[in-house]
């Protein structure tokens, strides 16, 4: 795992967008794992700008989102399909047939989870997976005690997550209490993982996720087992990390980060 500190949330989002753009330019048929949440909004704004101003093309990309609320059809304004449509898909030249999210309103949820896993496999697996982190330390909706080898399945949302996300619903009491989410094992199968966390509210969970012991209580700790995981944090989210001198040295000195130091 590498940890990259950036001075501001904007700089952190910019770095993540540049890493995605680099990989997409290198491989136009990239299989890109996408995340939702407030943190990702400025990343999608930047990818949109790169598409409009720098010709970044999504024409041949395939996308798989981490998760979707159970019970919400794609047309629901609170669904993650709607979020993706509004935040990214309708602004860029992605082919919607190549964009995938679990269907939260599927008649048989177990069959839907299986279908999603098989579709990822058929596309050759995920090349780059974007991640945020929830207050519980979840990645996707892998709430406490998610098996570290779990696959796409239905997961009950914890009270902490419900409290974190309910304000995004017009009627908070209507927030679904379950979601379909890629499993921790599904996420660990991605060839590259990029996690973004910004703001003081994430400082404690980021310290636990990066420097704490691996535990199914905090699914993000499983990323310590991933061979190619980069965590991008702003100074506020990095405030409780112990190893920042080392992390800063790597970003300042390792050749692979040279293009991104500006
Ligand atoms: C939701 C998503 C997670 C995401 C989290 C972070 O819970 N299921 O994948 O990481 O939101 O949210 P925010 O960026 O709003 O803090």
PDB file of C-alpha atoms and ligand atoms in Angstrom:
ATOM      1  CA  UNK A   1       0.000   0.000   0.000  1.00  0.00           C
ATOM      2  CA  UNK A   2       1.084   3.542  -0.729  1.00  0.00           C
ATOM      3  CA  UNK A   3      -0.304   6.618   0.983  1.00  0.00           C
ATOM      4  CA  UNK A   4      -0.179   9.914  -0.873  1.00  0.00           C
ATOM      5  CA  UNK A   5      -0.807  13.118   1.063  1.00  0.00           C
ATOM      6  CA  UNK A   6      -2.156  16.133  -0.752  1.00  0.00           C
ATOM      7  CA  UNK A   7      -2.584  19.606   0.733  1.00  0.00           C
ATOM      8  CA  UNK A   8      -6.295  20.043  -0.024  1.00  0.00           C
ATOM      9  CA  UNK A   9      -9.365  17.967  -0.974  1.00  0.00           C
ATOM     10  CA  UNK A  10      -9.189  19.547  -4.422  1.00  0.00           C
ATOM     11  CA  UNK A  11      -5.588  18.465  -4.940  1.00  0.00           C
ATOM     12  CA  UNK A  12      -6.436  14.961  -3.732  1.00  0.00           C
ATOM     13  CA  UNK A  13      -9.356  14.673  -6.179  1.00  0.00           C
ATOM     14  CA  UNK A  14      -7.202  16.062  -8.974  1.00  0.00           C
ATOM     15  CA  UNK A  15      -4.510  13.449  -8.363  1.00  0.00           C
ATOM     16  CA  UNK A  16      -7.046  10.624  -8.423  1.00  0.00           C
ATOM     17  CA  UNK A  17      -8.600  11.938 -11.642  1.00  0.00           C
ATOM     18  CA  UNK A  18      -5.155  12.183 -13.243  1.00  0.00           C
ATOM     19  CA  UNK A  19      -4.312   8.599 -12.282  1.00  0.00           C
ATOM     20  CA  UNK A  20      -7.576   7.350 -13.794  1.00  0.00           C
ATOM     21  CA  UNK A  21      -7.030   9.431 -16.946  1.00  0.00           C
ATOM     22  CA  UNK A  22      -3.516   8.033 -17.298  1.00  0.00           C
ATOM     23  CA  UNK A  23      -4.731   4.425 -17.085  1.00  0.00           C
ATOM     24  CA  UNK A  24      -7.664   5.108 -19.423  1.00  0.00           C
ATOM     25  CA  UNK A  25      -5.387   6.664 -22.037  1.00  0.00           C
ATOM     26  CA  UNK A  26      -2.999   3.714 -21.752  1.00  0.00           C
ATOM     27  CA  UNK A  27      -5.886   1.243 -22.133  1.00  0.00           C
ATOM     28  CA  UNK A  28      -9.034   2.673 -23.767  1.00  0.00           C
ATOM     29  CA  UNK A  29     -10.901  -0.567 -22.983  1.00  0.00           C
ATOM     30  CA  UNK A  30     -10.179  -0.153 -19.280  1.00  0.00           C
ATOM     31  CA  UNK A  31     -12.551  -1.912 -16.885  1.00  0.00           C
ATOM     32  CA  UNK A  32     -13.105   0.798 -14.326  1.00  0.00           C
ATOM     33  CA  UNK A  33     -14.647   0.160 -10.934  1.00  0.00           C
ATOM     34  CA  UNK A  34     -16.614   3.184  -9.757  1.00  0.00           C
ATOM     35  CA  UNK A  35     -17.679   4.447  -6.344  1.00  0.00           C
ATOM     36  CA  UNK A  36     -20.348   6.846  -5.176  1.00  0.00           C
ATOM     37  CA  UNK A  37     -20.514   9.232  -2.208  1.00  0.00           C
ATOM     38  CA  UNK A  38     -19.806  12.922  -1.714  1.00  0.00           C
ATOM     39  CA  UNK A  39     -16.039  12.479  -1.918  1.00  0.00           C
ATOM     40  CA  UNK A  40     -16.207  11.180  -5.491  1.00  0.00           C
ATOM     41  CA  UNK A  41     -18.253  14.080  -6.820  1.00  0.00           C
ATOM     42  CA  UNK A  42     -15.245  16.315  -7.439  1.00  0.00           C
ATOM     43  CA  UNK A  43     -13.379  13.425  -9.081  1.00  0.00           C
ATOM     44  CA  UNK A  44     -16.221  12.992 -11.577  1.00  0.00           C
ATOM     45  CA  UNK A  45     -16.281  16.755 -12.150  1.00  0.00           C
ATOM     46  CA  UNK A  46     -12.602  16.574 -13.050  1.00  0.00           C
ATOM     47  CA  UNK A  47     -12.974  13.547 -15.313  1.00  0.00           C
ATOM     48  CA  UNK A  48     -15.793  15.388 -17.077  1.00  0.00           C
ATOM     49  CA  UNK A  49     -13.562  18.419 -17.555  1.00  0.00           C
ATOM     50  CA  UNK A  50     -10.753  16.218 -18.888  1.00  0.00           C
ATOM     51  CA  UNK A  51     -13.230  14.721 -21.367  1.00  0.00           C
ATOM     52  CA  UNK A  52     -14.495  18.114 -22.528  1.00  0.00           C
ATOM     53  CA  UNK A  53     -11.193  19.974 -22.577  1.00  0.00           C
ATOM     54  CA  UNK A  54      -8.485  17.352 -23.103  1.00  0.00           C
ATOM     55  CA  UNK A  55     -10.287  14.745 -25.187  1.00  0.00           C
ATOM     56  CA  UNK A  56     -10.250  12.027 -22.530  1.00  0.00           C
ATOM     57  CA  UNK A  57     -12.421   9.315 -24.091  1.00  0.00           C
ATOM     58  CA  UNK A  58     -14.640   6.831 -22.301  1.00  0.00           C
ATOM     59  CA  UNK A  59     -15.979   5.421 -25.580  1.00  0.00           C
ATOM     60  CA  UNK A  60     -14.535   1.945 -25.099  1.00  0.00           C
ATOM     61  CA  UNK A  61     -14.379   1.847 -21.299  1.00  0.00           C
ATOM     62  CA  UNK A  62     -16.432  -0.602 -19.264  1.00  0.00           C
ATOM     63  CA  UNK A  63     -17.567   0.399 -15.777  1.00  0.00           C
ATOM     64  CA  UNK A  64     -18.759  -1.511 -12.720  1.00  0.00           C
ATOM     65  CA  UNK A  65     -20.071   0.281  -9.661  1.00  0.00           C
ATOM     66  CA  UNK A  66     -19.475  -1.058  -6.191  1.00  0.00           C
ATOM     67  CA  UNK A  67     -23.004  -1.092  -4.926  1.00  0.00           C
ATOM     68  CA  UNK A  68     -26.684  -0.178  -5.152  1.00  0.00           C
ATOM     69  CA  UNK A  69     -29.507   0.188  -2.643  1.00  0.00           C
ATOM     70  CA  UNK A  70     -31.935  -2.722  -2.461  1.00  0.00           C
ATOM     71  CA  UNK A  71     -35.422  -1.827  -3.628  1.00  0.00           C
ATOM     72  CA  UNK A  72     -34.563   1.262  -5.657  1.00  0.00           C
ATOM     73  CA  UNK A  73     -35.150   1.123  -9.416  1.00  0.00           C
ATOM     74  CA  UNK A  74     -32.585   2.816 -11.651  1.00  0.00           C
ATOM     75  CA  UNK A  75     -35.046   5.677 -12.190  1.00  0.00           C
ATOM     76  CA  UNK A  76     -35.186   6.549  -8.484  1.00  0.00           C
ATOM     77  CA  UNK A  77     -33.308   9.833  -7.869  1.00  0.00           C
ATOM     78  CA  UNK A  78     -31.692   8.287  -4.773  1.00  0.00           C
ATOM     79  CA  UNK A  79     -30.333   5.279  -6.632  1.00  0.00           C
ATOM     80  CA  UNK A  80     -26.632   5.037  -7.352  1.00  0.00           C
ATOM     81  CA  UNK A  81     -27.484   4.499 -11.039  1.00  0.00           C
ATOM     82  CA  UNK A  82     -29.070   7.945 -10.974  1.00  0.00           C
ATOM     83  CA  UNK A  83     -26.049   9.379  -9.130  1.00  0.00           C
ATOM     84  CA  UNK A  84     -23.703   7.984 -11.789  1.00  0.00           C
ATOM     85  CA  UNK A  85     -25.906   9.205 -14.593  1.00  0.00           C
ATOM     86  CA  UNK A  86     -25.975  12.742 -13.205  1.00  0.00           C
ATOM     87  CA  UNK A  87     -22.390  12.960 -11.927  1.00  0.00           C
ATOM     88  CA  UNK A  88     -20.528  11.324 -14.802  1.00  0.00           C
ATOM     89  CA  UNK A  89     -22.243   9.245 -17.454  1.00  0.00           C
ATOM     90  CA  UNK A  90     -24.345  11.943 -19.098  1.00  0.00           C
ATOM     91  CA  UNK A  91     -21.360  14.299 -19.332  1.00  0.00           C
ATOM     92  CA  UNK A  92     -18.913  11.951 -21.060  1.00  0.00           C
ATOM     93  CA  UNK A  93     -18.927   9.676 -24.105  1.00  0.00           C
ATOM     94  CA  UNK A  94     -19.326   6.406 -22.238  1.00  0.00           C
ATOM     95  CA  UNK A  95     -21.603   3.848 -23.912  1.00  0.00           C
ATOM     96  CA  UNK A  96     -24.347   3.262 -21.336  1.00  0.00           C
ATOM     97  CA  UNK A  97     -24.525  -0.401 -22.387  1.00  0.00           C
ATOM     98  CA  UNK A  98     -21.016  -0.729 -20.960  1.00  0.00           C
ATOM     99  CA  UNK A  99     -21.927   0.775 -17.587  1.00  0.00           C
ATOM    100  CA  UNK A 100     -22.943  -1.675 -14.909  1.00  0.00           C
ATOM    101  CA  UNK A 101     -24.435  -1.423 -11.451  1.00  0.00           C
ATOM    102  CA  UNK A 102     -26.191  -4.140  -9.490  1.00  0.00           C
ATOM    103  CA  UNK A 103     -29.964  -3.888  -9.984  1.00  0.00           C
ATOM    104  CA  UNK A 104     -31.415  -3.033  -6.592  1.00  0.00           C
ATOM    105  CA  UNK A 105     -34.929  -3.863  -7.758  1.00  0.00           C
ATOM    106  CA  UNK A 106     -34.096  -7.315  -9.158  1.00  0.00           C
ATOM    107  CA  UNK A 107     -36.782  -9.913  -8.432  1.00  0.00           C
ATOM    108  CA  UNK A 108     -34.198 -12.410  -7.157  1.00  0.00           C
ATOM    109  CA  UNK A 109     -31.356 -10.599  -5.413  1.00  0.00           C
ATOM    110  CA  UNK A 110     -29.133 -13.668  -5.062  1.00  0.00           C
ATOM    111  CA  UNK A 111     -29.369 -14.337  -8.795  1.00  0.00           C
ATOM    112  CA  UNK A 112     -28.584 -10.674  -9.444  1.00  0.00           C
ATOM    113  CA  UNK A 113     -25.459 -10.844  -7.249  1.00  0.00           C
ATOM    114  CA  UNK A 114     -24.286 -13.947  -9.097  1.00  0.00           C
ATOM    115  CA  UNK A 115     -24.989 -12.288 -12.466  1.00  0.00           C
ATOM    116  CA  UNK A 116     -22.916  -9.265 -11.431  1.00  0.00           C
ATOM    117  CA  UNK A 117     -19.926 -11.372 -10.433  1.00  0.00           C
ATOM    118  CA  UNK A 118     -20.125 -13.303 -13.703  1.00  0.00           C
ATOM    119  CA  UNK A 119     -20.327 -10.107 -15.742  1.00  0.00           C
ATOM    120  CA  UNK A 120     -17.169  -8.769 -14.086  1.00  0.00           C
ATOM    121  CA  UNK A 121     -15.408 -12.039 -14.901  1.00  0.00           C
ATOM    122  CA  UNK A 122     -16.670 -11.970 -18.521  1.00  0.00           C
ATOM    123  CA  UNK A 123     -15.179  -8.487 -18.922  1.00  0.00           C
ATOM    124  CA  UNK A 124     -11.817  -9.793 -17.779  1.00  0.00           C
ATOM    125  CA  UNK A 125     -11.930  -8.433 -14.218  1.00  0.00           C
ATOM    126  CA  UNK A 126     -11.610  -4.900 -12.927  1.00  0.00           C
ATOM    127  CA  UNK A 127      -8.450  -3.035 -13.921  1.00  0.00           C
ATOM    128  CA  UNK A 128      -8.798  -0.022 -11.628  1.00  0.00           C
ATOM    129  CA  UNK A 129     -11.218   0.200  -8.724  1.00  0.00           C
ATOM    130  CA  UNK A 130     -12.063   3.575  -7.160  1.00  0.00           C
ATOM    131  CA  UNK A 131     -13.022   3.569  -3.507  1.00  0.00           C
ATOM    132  CA  UNK A 132     -14.229   5.960  -0.864  1.00  0.00           C
ATOM    133  CA  UNK A 133     -14.477   4.996   2.773  1.00  0.00           C
ATOM    134  CA  UNK A 134     -17.501   5.160   5.054  1.00  0.00           C
ATOM    135  CA  UNK A 135     -17.510   6.112   8.717  1.00  0.00           C
ATOM    136  CA  UNK A 136     -17.558   2.420   9.670  1.00  0.00           C
ATOM    137  CA  UNK A 137     -14.492   1.828   7.534  1.00  0.00           C
ATOM    138  CA  UNK A 138     -16.569   0.153   4.859  1.00  0.00           C
ATOM    139  CA  UNK A 139     -15.492  -0.110   1.250  1.00  0.00           C
ATOM    140  CA  UNK A 140     -18.517  -0.451  -0.999  1.00  0.00           C
ATOM    141  CA  UNK A 141     -21.151  -1.352   1.561  1.00  0.00           C
ATOM    142  CA  UNK A 142     -19.019  -3.965   3.291  1.00  0.00           C
ATOM    143  CA  UNK A 143     -20.188  -3.257   6.792  1.00  0.00           C
ATOM    144  CA  UNK A 144     -18.546  -4.566   9.982  1.00  0.00           C
ATOM    145  CA  UNK A 145     -17.942  -8.332   9.971  1.00  0.00           C
ATOM    146  CA  UNK A 146     -17.971  -8.557   6.187  1.00  0.00           C
ATOM    147  CA  UNK A 147     -15.940 -11.637   5.357  1.00  0.00           C
ATOM    148  CA  UNK A 148     -12.603 -10.660   3.877  1.00  0.00           C
ATOM    149  CA  UNK A 149     -13.254 -13.159   1.053  1.00  0.00           C
ATOM    150  CA  UNK A 150     -16.870 -12.089   0.479  1.00  0.00           C
ATOM    151  CA  UNK A 151     -18.299 -11.734  -3.030  1.00  0.00           C
ATOM    152  CA  UNK A 152     -21.158  -9.590  -4.331  1.00  0.00           C
ATOM    153  CA  UNK A 153     -24.143 -10.059  -2.036  1.00  0.00           C
ATOM    154  CA  UNK A 154     -26.858  -8.305  -0.063  1.00  0.00           C
ATOM    155  CA  UNK A 155     -25.624  -6.593   3.086  1.00  0.00           C
ATOM    156  CA  UNK A 156     -27.627  -4.967   5.882  1.00  0.00           C
ATOM    157  CA  UNK A 157     -26.494  -1.411   6.500  1.00  0.00           C
ATOM    158  CA  UNK A 158     -25.194  -0.475   9.927  1.00  0.00           C
ATOM    159  CA  UNK A 159     -26.810   2.312  11.982  1.00  0.00           C
ATOM    160  CA  UNK A 160     -23.664   4.425  11.462  1.00  0.00           C
ATOM    161  CA  UNK A 161     -23.995   4.144   7.685  1.00  0.00           C
ATOM    162  CA  UNK A 162     -27.712   4.853   7.793  1.00  0.00           C
ATOM    163  CA  UNK A 163     -26.966   7.990   9.826  1.00  0.00           C
ATOM    164  CA  UNK A 164     -24.218   9.011   7.387  1.00  0.00           C
ATOM    165  CA  UNK A 165     -26.292   8.610   4.219  1.00  0.00           C
ATOM    166  CA  UNK A 166     -29.918   9.236   5.284  1.00  0.00           C
ATOM    167  CA  UNK A 167     -29.538  12.995   4.859  1.00  0.00           C
ATOM    168  CA  UNK A 168     -29.078  12.387   1.121  1.00  0.00           C
ATOM    169  CA  UNK A 169     -32.683  11.148   0.927  1.00  0.00           C
ATOM    170  CA  UNK A 170     -35.548  13.617   0.560  1.00  0.00           C
ATOM    171  CA  UNK A 171     -37.312  11.595   3.263  1.00  0.00           C
ATOM    172  CA  UNK A 172     -34.519  10.105   5.420  1.00  0.00           C
ATOM    173  CA  UNK A 173     -36.879   7.448   6.769  1.00  0.00           C
ATOM    174  CA  UNK A 174     -37.145   6.062   3.209  1.00  0.00           C
ATOM    175  CA  UNK A 175     -33.457   5.193   2.981  1.00  0.00           C
ATOM    176  CA  UNK A 176     -33.161   1.463   2.245  1.00  0.00           C
ATOM    177  CA  UNK A 177     -31.633  -0.581   5.046  1.00  0.00           C
ATOM    178  CA  UNK A 178     -29.974  -3.075   2.710  1.00  0.00           C
ATOM    179  CA  UNK A 179     -27.724  -2.841  -0.326  1.00  0.00           C
ATOM    180  CA  UNK A 180     -26.152  -5.083  -2.936  1.00  0.00           C
ATOM    181  CA  UNK A 181     -22.403  -4.624  -2.715  1.00  0.00           C
ATOM    182  CA  UNK A 182     -19.314  -6.106  -4.285  1.00  0.00           C
ATOM    183  CA  UNK A 183     -17.651  -8.203  -1.603  1.00  0.00           C
ATOM    184  CA  UNK A 184     -14.279  -7.487  -0.052  1.00  0.00           C
ATOM    185  CA  UNK A 185     -12.914 -10.391  -2.086  1.00  0.00           C
ATOM    186  CA  UNK A 186     -14.390  -8.927  -5.270  1.00  0.00           C
ATOM    187  CA  UNK A 187     -12.655  -5.620  -4.565  1.00  0.00           C
ATOM    188  CA  UNK A 188      -9.354  -7.316  -3.702  1.00  0.00           C
ATOM    189  CA  UNK A 189      -9.444  -9.013  -7.138  1.00  0.00           C
ATOM    190  CA  UNK A 190      -9.155  -5.631  -8.898  1.00  0.00           C
ATOM    191  CA  UNK A 191      -5.705  -5.208 -10.431  1.00  0.00           C
ATOM    192  CA  UNK A 192      -5.304  -1.713  -9.003  1.00  0.00           C
ATOM    193  CA  UNK A 193      -7.177  -0.013  -6.159  1.00  0.00           C
ATOM    194  CA  UNK A 194      -7.327   3.754  -5.602  1.00  0.00           C
ATOM    195  CA  UNK A 195      -8.969   4.973  -2.385  1.00  0.00           C
ATOM    196  CA  UNK A 196      -9.743   8.631  -1.778  1.00  0.00           C
ATOM    197  CA  UNK A 197     -10.562  10.130   1.626  1.00  0.00           C
ATOM    198  CA  UNK A 198     -10.781  13.799   2.493  1.00  0.00           C
ATOM    199  CA  UNK A 199     -11.746  15.905   5.488  1.00  0.00           C
ATOM    200  CA  UNK A 200     -11.208  15.709   9.239  1.00  0.00           C
ATOM    201  CA  UNK A 201     -14.239  13.453   9.624  1.00  0.00           C
ATOM    202  CA  UNK A 202     -12.286  10.630   7.962  1.00  0.00           C
ATOM    203  CA  UNK A 203      -9.048  11.032   9.959  1.00  0.00           C
ATOM    204  CA  UNK A 204      -9.764   8.441  12.626  1.00  0.00           C
ATOM    205  CA  UNK A 205     -11.061   5.718  10.320  1.00  0.00           C
ATOM    206  CA  UNK A 206      -8.247   6.325   7.813  1.00  0.00           C
ATOM    207  CA  UNK A 207      -5.640   5.811  10.553  1.00  0.00           C
ATOM    208  CA  UNK A 208      -7.316   2.553  11.567  1.00  0.00           C
ATOM    209  CA  UNK A 209      -7.742   1.384   7.970  1.00  0.00           C
ATOM    210  CA  UNK A 210      -4.123   2.032   6.945  1.00  0.00           C
ATOM    211  CA  UNK A 211      -2.091   1.504  10.103  1.00  0.00           C
ATOM    212  CA  UNK A 212      -4.352  -0.651  12.263  1.00  0.00           C
ATOM    213  CA  UNK A 213      -4.631  -4.435  12.382  1.00  0.00           C
ATOM    214  CA  UNK A 214      -6.511  -6.227   9.601  1.00  0.00           C
ATOM    215  CA  UNK A 215     -10.011  -6.989  10.808  1.00  0.00           C
ATOM    216  CA  UNK A 216     -13.372  -7.799   9.267  1.00  0.00           C
ATOM    217  CA  UNK A 217     -14.787  -5.130  11.589  1.00  0.00           C
ATOM    218  CA  UNK A 218     -13.199  -2.542   9.256  1.00  0.00           C
ATOM    219  CA  UNK A 219     -13.346  -3.848   5.704  1.00  0.00           C
ATOM    220  CA  UNK A 220     -10.921  -1.199   4.390  1.00  0.00           C
ATOM    221  CA  UNK A 221      -8.124  -2.840   6.428  1.00  0.00           C
ATOM    222  CA  UNK A 222      -8.278  -5.706   3.907  1.00  0.00           C
ATOM    223  CA  UNK A 223      -6.639  -3.350   1.401  1.00  0.00           C
ATOM    224  CA  UNK A 224      -3.387  -3.909   3.312  1.00  0.00           C
ATOM    225  CA  UNK A 225      -3.362  -7.309   1.581  1.00  0.00           C
ATOM    226  CA  UNK A 226      -3.716  -5.820  -1.902  1.00  0.00           C
ATOM    227  CA  UNK A 227      -0.599  -5.808  -4.060  1.00  0.00           C
ATOM    228  CA  UNK A 228      -1.307  -2.469  -5.742  1.00  0.00           C
ATOM    229  CA  UNK A 229      -3.331  -0.152  -3.564  1.00  0.00           C
ATOM    230  CA  UNK A 230      -2.864   3.614  -3.392  1.00  0.00           C
ATOM    231  CA  UNK A 231      -4.629   5.692  -0.752  1.00  0.00           C
ATOM    232  CA  UNK A 232      -4.918   9.410  -1.474  1.00  0.00           C
ATOM    233  CA  UNK A 233      -5.720  11.657   1.471  1.00  0.00           C
ATOM    234  CA  UNK A 234      -5.765  15.363   2.113  1.00  0.00           C
ATOM    235  CA  UNK A 235      -3.966  16.772   5.159  1.00  0.00           C
ATOM    236  CA  UNK A 236      -7.149  16.778   7.238  1.00  0.00           C
ATOM    237  CA  UNK A 237      -7.868  13.088   6.612  1.00  0.00           C
ATOM    238  CA  UNK A 238      -4.177  12.281   7.253  1.00  0.00           C
ATOM    239  CA  UNK A 239      -4.125  14.010  10.641  1.00  0.00           C
ATOM    240  CA  UNK A 240      -4.104  10.812  12.728  1.00  0.00           C
ATOM    241  CA  UNK A 241      -1.625   8.792  10.668  1.00  0.00           C
ATOM    242  CA  UNK A 242       1.703   7.936  12.337  1.00  0.00           C
ATOM    243  CA  UNK A 243       3.878   7.367   9.279  1.00  0.00           C
ATOM    244  CA  UNK A 244       3.380  10.573   7.351  1.00  0.00           C
ATOM    245  CA  UNK A 245       7.100  11.457   7.096  1.00  0.00           C
ATOM    246  CA  UNK A 246       7.721   8.205   5.254  1.00  0.00           C
ATOM    247  CA  UNK A 247       4.649   8.599   3.050  1.00  0.00           C
ATOM    248  CA  UNK A 248       5.695  12.144   2.106  1.00  0.00           C
ATOM    249  CA  UNK A 249       9.219  11.004   1.312  1.00  0.00           C
ATOM    250  CA  UNK A 250       7.934   8.362  -1.102  1.00  0.00           C
ATOM    251  CA  UNK A 251       5.745  10.810  -3.016  1.00  0.00           C
ATOM    252  CA  UNK A 252       8.580  13.360  -3.160  1.00  0.00           C
ATOM    253  CA  UNK A 253      11.274  10.923  -4.264  1.00  0.00           C
ATOM    254  CA  UNK A 254       9.979   7.817  -6.011  1.00  0.00           C
ATOM    255  CA  UNK A 255      10.230   8.177  -9.814  1.00  0.00           C
ATOM    256  CA  UNK A 256       6.708   6.868 -10.538  1.00  0.00           C
ATOM    257  CA  UNK A 257       5.224   9.913  -8.774  1.00  0.00           C
ATOM    258  CA  UNK A 258       7.370  12.443 -10.633  1.00  0.00           C
ATOM    259  CA  UNK A 259       4.679  13.321 -13.223  1.00  0.00           C
ATOM    260  CA  UNK A 260       2.174  14.022 -10.444  1.00  0.00           C
ATOM    261  CA  UNK A 261       4.235  16.298  -8.205  1.00  0.00           C
ATOM    262  CA  UNK A 262       3.373  19.634  -9.790  1.00  0.00           C
TER     263      UNK A 262
HETATM  264  C1  LIG B   1     -21.338   5.207   0.512  1.00  0.00           C
HETATM  265  C2  LIG B   1     -20.792   4.235  -0.499  1.00  0.00           C
HETATM  266  C3  LIG B   1     -19.318   3.979  -0.261  1.00  0.00           C
HETATM  267  C4  LIG B   1     -18.586   5.288  -0.089  1.00  0.00           C
HETATM  268  C5  LIG B   1     -19.141   6.063   1.060  1.00  0.00           C
HETATM  269  C6  LIG B   1     -18.385   7.353   1.337  1.00  0.00           C
HETATM  270  O1  LIG B   1     -21.565   4.618   1.749  1.00  0.00           O
HETATM  271  N1  LIG B   1     -21.465   2.974  -0.484  1.00  0.00           N
HETATM  272  O2  LIG B   1     -18.788   3.257  -1.345  1.00  0.00           O
HETATM  273  O3  LIG B   1     -17.235   5.041   0.124  1.00  0.00           O
HETATM  274  O4  LIG B   1     -20.489   6.336   0.705  1.00  0.00           O
HETATM  275  O5  LIG B   1     -19.229   8.425   1.346  1.00  0.00           O
HETATM  276  P1  LIG B   1     -18.747   9.938   1.359  1.00  0.00           P
HETATM  277  O6  LIG B   1     -17.803  10.113   0.245  1.00  0.00           O
HETATM  278  O7  LIG B   1     -20.027  10.680   1.152  1.00  0.00           O
HETATM  279  O8  LIG B   1     -18.126  10.164   2.683  1.00  0.00           O
END
